[in-house]
Every structure is written in structure tokens, then in C-alpha cells.
Coordinates of C-alpha atoms and ligand atoms in Angstrom, one line a residue:
X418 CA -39.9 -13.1 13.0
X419 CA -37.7 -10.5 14.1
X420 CA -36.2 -13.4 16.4
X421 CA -34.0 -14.8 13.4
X422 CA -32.3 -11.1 13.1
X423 CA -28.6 -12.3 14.7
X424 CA -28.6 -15.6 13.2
X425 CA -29.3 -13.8 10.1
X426 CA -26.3 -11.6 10.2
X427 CA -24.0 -14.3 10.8
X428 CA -24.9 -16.0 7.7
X429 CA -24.2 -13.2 5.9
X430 CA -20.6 -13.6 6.7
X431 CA -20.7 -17.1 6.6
X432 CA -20.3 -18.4 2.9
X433 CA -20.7 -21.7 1.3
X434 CA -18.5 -23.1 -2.0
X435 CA -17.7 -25.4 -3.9
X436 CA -14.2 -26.7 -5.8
X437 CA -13.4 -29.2 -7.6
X438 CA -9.8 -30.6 -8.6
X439 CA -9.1 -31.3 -12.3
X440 CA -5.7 -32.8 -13.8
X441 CA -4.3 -36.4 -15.0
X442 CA -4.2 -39.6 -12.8
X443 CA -1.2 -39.9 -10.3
X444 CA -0.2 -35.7 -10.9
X445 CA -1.5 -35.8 -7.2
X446 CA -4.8 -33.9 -6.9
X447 CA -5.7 -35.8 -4.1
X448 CA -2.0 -35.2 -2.1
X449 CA -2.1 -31.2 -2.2
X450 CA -5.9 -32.1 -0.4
X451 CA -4.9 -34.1 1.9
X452 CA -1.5 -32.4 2.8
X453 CA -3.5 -29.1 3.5
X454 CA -7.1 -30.5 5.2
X455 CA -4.7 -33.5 7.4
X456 CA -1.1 -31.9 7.2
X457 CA 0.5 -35.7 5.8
X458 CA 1.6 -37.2 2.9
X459 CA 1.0 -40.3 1.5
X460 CA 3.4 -41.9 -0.9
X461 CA 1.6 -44.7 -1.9
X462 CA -0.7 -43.8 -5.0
X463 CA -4.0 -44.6 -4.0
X464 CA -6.1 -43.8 -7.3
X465 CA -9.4 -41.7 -6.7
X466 CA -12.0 -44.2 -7.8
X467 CA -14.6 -41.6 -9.1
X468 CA -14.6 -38.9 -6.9
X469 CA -14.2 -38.1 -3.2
X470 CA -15.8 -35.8 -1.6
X471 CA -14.9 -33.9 1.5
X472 CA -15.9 -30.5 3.5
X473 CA -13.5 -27.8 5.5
X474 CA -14.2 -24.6 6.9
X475 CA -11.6 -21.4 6.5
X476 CA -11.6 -18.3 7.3
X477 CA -11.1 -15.6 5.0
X478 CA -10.9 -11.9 6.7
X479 CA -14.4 -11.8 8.4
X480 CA -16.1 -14.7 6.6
X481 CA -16.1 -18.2 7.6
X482 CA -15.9 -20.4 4.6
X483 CA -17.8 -23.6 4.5
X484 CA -15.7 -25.4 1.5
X485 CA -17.0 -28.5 -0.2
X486 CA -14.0 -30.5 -1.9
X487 CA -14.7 -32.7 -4.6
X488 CA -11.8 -34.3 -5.4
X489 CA -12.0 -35.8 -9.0
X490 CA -10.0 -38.7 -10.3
X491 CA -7.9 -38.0 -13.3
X492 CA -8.0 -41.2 -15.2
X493 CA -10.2 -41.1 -18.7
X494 CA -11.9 -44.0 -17.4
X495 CA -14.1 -42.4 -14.0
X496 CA -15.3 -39.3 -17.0
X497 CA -18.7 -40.8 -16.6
X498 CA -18.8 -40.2 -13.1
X499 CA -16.9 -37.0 -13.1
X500 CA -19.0 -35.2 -15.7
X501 CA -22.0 -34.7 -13.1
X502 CA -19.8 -32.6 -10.9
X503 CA -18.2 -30.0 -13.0
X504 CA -21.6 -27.7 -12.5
X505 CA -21.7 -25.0 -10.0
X506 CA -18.2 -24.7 -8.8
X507 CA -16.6 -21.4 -7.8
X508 CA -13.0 -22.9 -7.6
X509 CA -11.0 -25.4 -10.1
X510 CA -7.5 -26.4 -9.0
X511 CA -5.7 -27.8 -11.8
X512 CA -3.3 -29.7 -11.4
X513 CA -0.1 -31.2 -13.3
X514 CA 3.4 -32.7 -12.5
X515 CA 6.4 -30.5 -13.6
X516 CA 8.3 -33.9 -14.4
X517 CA 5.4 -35.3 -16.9
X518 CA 4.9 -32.7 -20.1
X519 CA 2.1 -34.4 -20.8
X520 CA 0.0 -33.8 -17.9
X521 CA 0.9 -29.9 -18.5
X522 CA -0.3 -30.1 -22.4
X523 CA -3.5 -32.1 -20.5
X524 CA -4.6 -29.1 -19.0
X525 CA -6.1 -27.2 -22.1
X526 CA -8.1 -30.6 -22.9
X527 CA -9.2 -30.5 -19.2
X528 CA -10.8 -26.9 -19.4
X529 CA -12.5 -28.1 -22.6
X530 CA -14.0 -31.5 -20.7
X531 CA -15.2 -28.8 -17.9
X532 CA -16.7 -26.3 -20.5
X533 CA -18.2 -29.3 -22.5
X534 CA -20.1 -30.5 -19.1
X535 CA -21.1 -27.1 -18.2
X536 CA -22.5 -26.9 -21.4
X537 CA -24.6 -23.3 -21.4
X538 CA -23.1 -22.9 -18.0
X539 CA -19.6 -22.3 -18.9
X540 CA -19.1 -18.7 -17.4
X541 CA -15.6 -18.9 -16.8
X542 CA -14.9 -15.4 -15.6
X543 CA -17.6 -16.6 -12.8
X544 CA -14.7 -19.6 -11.8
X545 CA -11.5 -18.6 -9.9
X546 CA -8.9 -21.3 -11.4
X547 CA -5.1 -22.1 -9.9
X548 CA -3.0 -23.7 -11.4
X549 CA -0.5 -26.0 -9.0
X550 CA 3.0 -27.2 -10.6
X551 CA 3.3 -29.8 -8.7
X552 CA 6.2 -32.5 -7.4
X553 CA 8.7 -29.8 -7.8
X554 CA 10.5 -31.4 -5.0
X555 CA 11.6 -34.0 -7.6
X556 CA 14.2 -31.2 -8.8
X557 CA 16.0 -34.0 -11.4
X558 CA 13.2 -34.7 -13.0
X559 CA 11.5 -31.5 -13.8
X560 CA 10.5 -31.1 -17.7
X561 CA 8.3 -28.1 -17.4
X562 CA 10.1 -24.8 -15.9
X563 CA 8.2 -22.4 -13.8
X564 CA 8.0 -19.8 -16.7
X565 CA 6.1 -22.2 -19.2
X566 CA 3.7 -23.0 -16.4
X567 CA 2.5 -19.6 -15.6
X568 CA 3.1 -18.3 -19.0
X569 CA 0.2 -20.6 -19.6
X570 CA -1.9 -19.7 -16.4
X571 CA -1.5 -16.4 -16.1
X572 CA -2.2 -15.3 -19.7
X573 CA -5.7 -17.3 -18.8
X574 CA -6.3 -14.7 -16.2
X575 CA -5.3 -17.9 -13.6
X576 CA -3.5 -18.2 -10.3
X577 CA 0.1 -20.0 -10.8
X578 CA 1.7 -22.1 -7.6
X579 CA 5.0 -24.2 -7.5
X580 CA 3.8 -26.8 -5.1
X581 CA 5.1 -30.3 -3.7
X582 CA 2.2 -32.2 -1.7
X583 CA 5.4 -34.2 -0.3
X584 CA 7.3 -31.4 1.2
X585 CA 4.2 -28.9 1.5
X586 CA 5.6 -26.0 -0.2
X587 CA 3.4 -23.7 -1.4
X588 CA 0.7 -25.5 -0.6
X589 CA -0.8 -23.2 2.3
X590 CA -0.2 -20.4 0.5
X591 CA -1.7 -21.7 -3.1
X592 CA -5.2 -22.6 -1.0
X593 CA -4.9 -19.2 0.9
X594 CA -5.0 -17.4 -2.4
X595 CA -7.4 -19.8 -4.0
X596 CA -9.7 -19.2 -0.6
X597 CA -9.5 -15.3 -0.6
X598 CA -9.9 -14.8 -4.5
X599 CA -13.0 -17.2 -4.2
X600 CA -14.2 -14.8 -1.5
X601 CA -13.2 -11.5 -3.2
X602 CA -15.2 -12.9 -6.4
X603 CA -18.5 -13.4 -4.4
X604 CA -18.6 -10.1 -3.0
X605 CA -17.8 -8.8 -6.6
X606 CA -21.3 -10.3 -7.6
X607 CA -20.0 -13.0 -9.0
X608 CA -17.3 -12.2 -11.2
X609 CA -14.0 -12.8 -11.1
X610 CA -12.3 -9.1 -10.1
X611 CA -10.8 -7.7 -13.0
X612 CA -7.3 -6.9 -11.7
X613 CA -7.0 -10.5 -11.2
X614 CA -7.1 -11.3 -15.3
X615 CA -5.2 -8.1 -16.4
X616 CA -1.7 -9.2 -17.0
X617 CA -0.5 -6.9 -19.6
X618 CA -0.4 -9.6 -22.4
X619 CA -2.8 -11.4 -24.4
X620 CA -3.3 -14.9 -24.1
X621 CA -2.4 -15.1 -28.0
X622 CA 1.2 -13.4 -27.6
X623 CA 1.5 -16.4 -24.7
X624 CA 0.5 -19.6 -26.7
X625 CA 2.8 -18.1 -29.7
X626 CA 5.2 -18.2 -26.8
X627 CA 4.4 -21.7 -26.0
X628 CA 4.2 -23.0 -29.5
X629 CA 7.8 -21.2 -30.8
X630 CA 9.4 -23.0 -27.5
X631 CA 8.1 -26.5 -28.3
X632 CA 8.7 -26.2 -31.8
X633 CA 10.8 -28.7 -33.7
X634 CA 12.1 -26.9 -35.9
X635 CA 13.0 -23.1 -37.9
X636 CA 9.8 -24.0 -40.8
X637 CA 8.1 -25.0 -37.2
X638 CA 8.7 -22.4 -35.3
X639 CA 7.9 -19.9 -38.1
X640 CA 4.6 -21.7 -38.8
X641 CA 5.0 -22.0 -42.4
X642 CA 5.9 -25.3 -44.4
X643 CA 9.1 -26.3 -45.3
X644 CA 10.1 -25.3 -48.7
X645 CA 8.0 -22.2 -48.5
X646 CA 9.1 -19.2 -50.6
X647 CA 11.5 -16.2 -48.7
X648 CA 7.9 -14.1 -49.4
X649 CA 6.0 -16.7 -47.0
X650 CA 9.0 -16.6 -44.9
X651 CA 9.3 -12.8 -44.4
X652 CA 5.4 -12.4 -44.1
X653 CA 5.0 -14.9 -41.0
X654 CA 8.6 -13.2 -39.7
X655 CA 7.0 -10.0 -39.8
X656 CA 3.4 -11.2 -38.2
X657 CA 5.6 -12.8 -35.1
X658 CA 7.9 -9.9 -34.7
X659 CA 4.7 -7.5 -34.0
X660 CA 3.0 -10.0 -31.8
X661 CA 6.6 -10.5 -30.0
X662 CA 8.7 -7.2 -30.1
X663 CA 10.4 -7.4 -26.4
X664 CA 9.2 -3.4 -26.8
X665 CA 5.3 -4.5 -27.3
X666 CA 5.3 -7.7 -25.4
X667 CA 5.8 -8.0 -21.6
X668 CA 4.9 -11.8 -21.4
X669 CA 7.6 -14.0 -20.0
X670 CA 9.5 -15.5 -22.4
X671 CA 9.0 -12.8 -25.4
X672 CA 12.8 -11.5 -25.8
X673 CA 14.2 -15.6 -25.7
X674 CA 11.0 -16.0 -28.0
X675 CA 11.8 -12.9 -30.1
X676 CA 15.3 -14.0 -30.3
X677 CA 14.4 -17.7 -31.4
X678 CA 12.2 -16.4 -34.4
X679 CA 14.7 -13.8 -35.6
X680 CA 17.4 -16.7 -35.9
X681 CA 14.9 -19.0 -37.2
X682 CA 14.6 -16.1 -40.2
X683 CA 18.0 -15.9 -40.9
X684 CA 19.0 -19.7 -41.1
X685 CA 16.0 -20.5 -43.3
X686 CA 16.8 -17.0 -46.0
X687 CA 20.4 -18.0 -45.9
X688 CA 19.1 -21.5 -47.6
X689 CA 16.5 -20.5 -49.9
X690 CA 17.3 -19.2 -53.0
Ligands
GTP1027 P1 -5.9 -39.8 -9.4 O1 -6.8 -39.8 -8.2 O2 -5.7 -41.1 -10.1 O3 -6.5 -38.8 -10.5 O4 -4.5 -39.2 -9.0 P2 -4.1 -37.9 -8.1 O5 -3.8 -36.8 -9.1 O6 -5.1 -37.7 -7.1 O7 -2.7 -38.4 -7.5 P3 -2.4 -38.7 -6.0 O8 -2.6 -37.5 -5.2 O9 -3.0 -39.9 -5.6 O10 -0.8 -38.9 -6.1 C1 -0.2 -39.8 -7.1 C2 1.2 -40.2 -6.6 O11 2.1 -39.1 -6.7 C3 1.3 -40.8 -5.2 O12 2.2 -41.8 -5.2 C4 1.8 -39.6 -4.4 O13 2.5 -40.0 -3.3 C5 2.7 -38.9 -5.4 N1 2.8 -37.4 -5.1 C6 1.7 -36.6 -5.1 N2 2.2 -35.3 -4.9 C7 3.5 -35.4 -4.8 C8 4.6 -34.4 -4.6 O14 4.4 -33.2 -4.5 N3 5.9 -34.9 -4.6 C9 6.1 -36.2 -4.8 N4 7.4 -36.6 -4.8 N5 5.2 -37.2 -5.0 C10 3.9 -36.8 -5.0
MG1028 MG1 -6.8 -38.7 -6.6

């Protein structure tokens, strides 16, 4: 027995994992993969029919990292085959294109496809998640600015990268971080380390953020119907300016947000009676 002792104390800094990539068809899931495990680009779009599996090995400080890859495709029509695989993983990568808005407003119903499948599962603090921005080398066509994106990820407790598959930025350093945290998470027993989620803003202040940004108009961006009362007005005024004071709020975006609902205030009071 005692013959097994040194094979033993390698595996203990040996580790096994699994990740799994989440986002809409064609955002390029499968590119930022392939770019870091083969260092090459492909600019055909070869859909993922299902999934595609595929192992690599990293090393993370003194651990060698066996990392299982499932790489899932994004397309509504494969969610029967993907649904099997959300189980288990210590590592998500989602994924959207900063020139799509829609594959960035995707990644909330994503999360809730994952947490449906995982079903009594769905420890999220137990997941390390990134978040990759990706095609940002396609500069002209960029709807979706680097402070929207990790607005959204990092009042999640997430990892945020600006990545292009095609030109490779970020992508070493995105895995790298996703790698390490994975690491630093199963030698924290399993949870995700708490410095990691404490940003100094609550994930509220950040989707009031989101939601006054994308708003169409000052009754929108108030939330409060058009024709409401200057009462109504003034009471959701107030509500946002505590959530939002630039002196209470450090999220990105608060003062421009701040700023947005105090104007909003003033052109709707100036036309109710
Ligand atoms: P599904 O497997 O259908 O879910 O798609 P996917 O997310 O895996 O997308 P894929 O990686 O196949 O890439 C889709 C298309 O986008 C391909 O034509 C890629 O060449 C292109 N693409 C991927 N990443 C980038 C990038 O960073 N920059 C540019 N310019 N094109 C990219
Ligand atoms: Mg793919």
C-alpha cells in the first residue's frame, strides 16, 4: 500500500475541470477555443452541431490542470442536446459579440437556461463565470461599449474580457484568469473567493444602470407611465436618486446615469401641470 504514496501526492496537485461555453450562434464560442488550444483563426463560421468536446492541460502555479472543454452550440435548435451538459462545471465562458446587442441582452436568458438544467444544482457561487466581449476588432461595428459589458458582469460577481478570437487579444489572458480563479475556488472548498464578488455595488444599482441607458424615453427612464402625476414623478425621482447618488454609488455609469434621471425630472415637471 504504502507503494502508491508519491503517485498519490502528485494527484493532489494535479486537478481535474470542467467548462463549458455558453452564448448565441456565430458570437464565436468556438473561435476564442480554438485560437487559445491551436493558436489560428478560422473565418469561415462552421456552426457547432451540438457540442464539441475537447481536453487541455494548464498549469496554474504548482497544479497541473486537466481541463475538459465542452464547447456548446448557441443556436435554440441543439437546446436538447446542450441541456445534459450544463451539470457539474466549475467554469462558464459566456460569450457575446460587441457589434450584436442582442447576443449581449442573450446573456441573462442564458444563465437562466443553465440554472433551469441544473435544476437543484444551481450553486452559482460554486461556478467561476467570464464574461468575453468579443469581435472587438470589428471597431465600426461595435454597439455594446466596454462599460455596459462589465457593468453587467461584474455587478454578477463575474470576470469581464475584451477579446477578438481573430486578432487574439485578450484571449490568453481571459483563459489565464478564468484558469487561476477556477483553481483558487477549489482550494477555497468549493466556493467562489469572496474578494472576487465584492465590487462595491449591488447588482440592483447596475441593472437600474442598464435599464435608464436603454431607455426610450424620460416616462421610460423614470419607470413610471406617461401621463403620471408630478407626485408619481417626484416619488420614482427620489427612489433613483438614492439608488444612484454619484456619492453612494461607485458603479460605472452612476454620475452619466444620475445625470440622465435628474434631466429626465426636469423636462417631464416642466410639462405637467
Ligand atoms: P455556434 O457554434 O453556432 O454557437 O457559434 P460560435 O459562437 O461557436 O461561433 P464561431 O466561433 O463559429 O464564430 C462565428 C463566426 O464569427 C465565424 O465566421 C468566425 O470566423 C467569426 N469570429 C469569431 N470570433 C471572431 C472575432 O473575434 N473577430 C471576428 N472578426 N470574427 C470572429
Ligand atoms: Mg461553435
Amino acid at each position: 500500500m504504502e507503494t502508491g504514496a508519491p503517485k498519490r501526492r502528485e494527484n493532489k496537485k494535479s486537478l481535474r475541470v470542467k467548462v463549458i461555453s455558453l452564448g448565441n450562434a456565430e458570437v464565436g464560442k468556438s473561435c476564442i477555443i480554438k485560437r487559445y488550444c491551436e493558436k489560428r483563426f478560422v473565418p469561415k463560421y462552421l456552426a457547432t452541431i451540438g457540442i464539441d468536446y475537447g481536453v487541455t492541460k494548464v498549469q496554474v502555479r504548482d497544479r497541473e490542470i486537466k481541463v475538459n472543454i465542452f464547447d456548446m452550440a448557441g443556436h435554440p435548435f441543439f437546446y436538447e442536446v446542450r441541456n445534459e451538459f450544463y451539470k457539474d462545471s466549475q467554469g462558464v465562458l459566456l460569450v457575446y459579440d460587441v457589434g450584436l446587442r442582442e447576443s449581449f441582452d442573450a446573456l441573462d436568458s442564458w444563465l437562466g437556461e443553465m440554472k433551469q438544467e441544473m435544476g437543484s444544482q444551481a450553486n452559482m457561487d460554486s461556478i467561476v463565470f467570464v464574461v468575453c466581449a468579443n469581435k472587438v476588432d470589428l471597431t465600426k461595428r461595435r454597439v455594446v461599449d466596454e462599460g455596459e459589458g462589465r457593468l453587467w458582469a461584474e455587478s454578477r460577481g463575474f470576470h469581464y474580457f475584451e477579446t477578438s478570437a481573430q486578432s487574439g487579444e485578450g484571449i490568453n489572458e481571459m483563459f489565464q484568469a478564468f484558469f487561476s480563479s477556477i483553481t483558487d475556488m477549489c482550494e477555497n472548498g468549493g466556493k467562489r473567493p469572496v474578494s472576487e464578488v465584492s465590487v462595491g455595488f449591488t447588482k440592483e444599482q447596475a441593472d437600474t444602470i442598464r435599464r435608464i441607458r436603454n431607455s426610450k424615453d424620460s416616462w421610460d427612464m423614470l419607470g413610471v407611465k406617461p401621463g403620471a402625476t408630478r407626485e408619481e414623478v417626484n416619488k420614482a425621482y427620489r427612489k433613483l436618486a438614492v439608488l444612484l447618488h454619484p456619492d453612494k454609488c461607485v458603479a460605472p455609469g452612476s454620475e452619466d446615469a444620475f445625470k440622465a434621471v435628474v434631466n429626465a425630472r426636469t423636462s417631464l415637471l416642466k410639462n405637467i401641470k
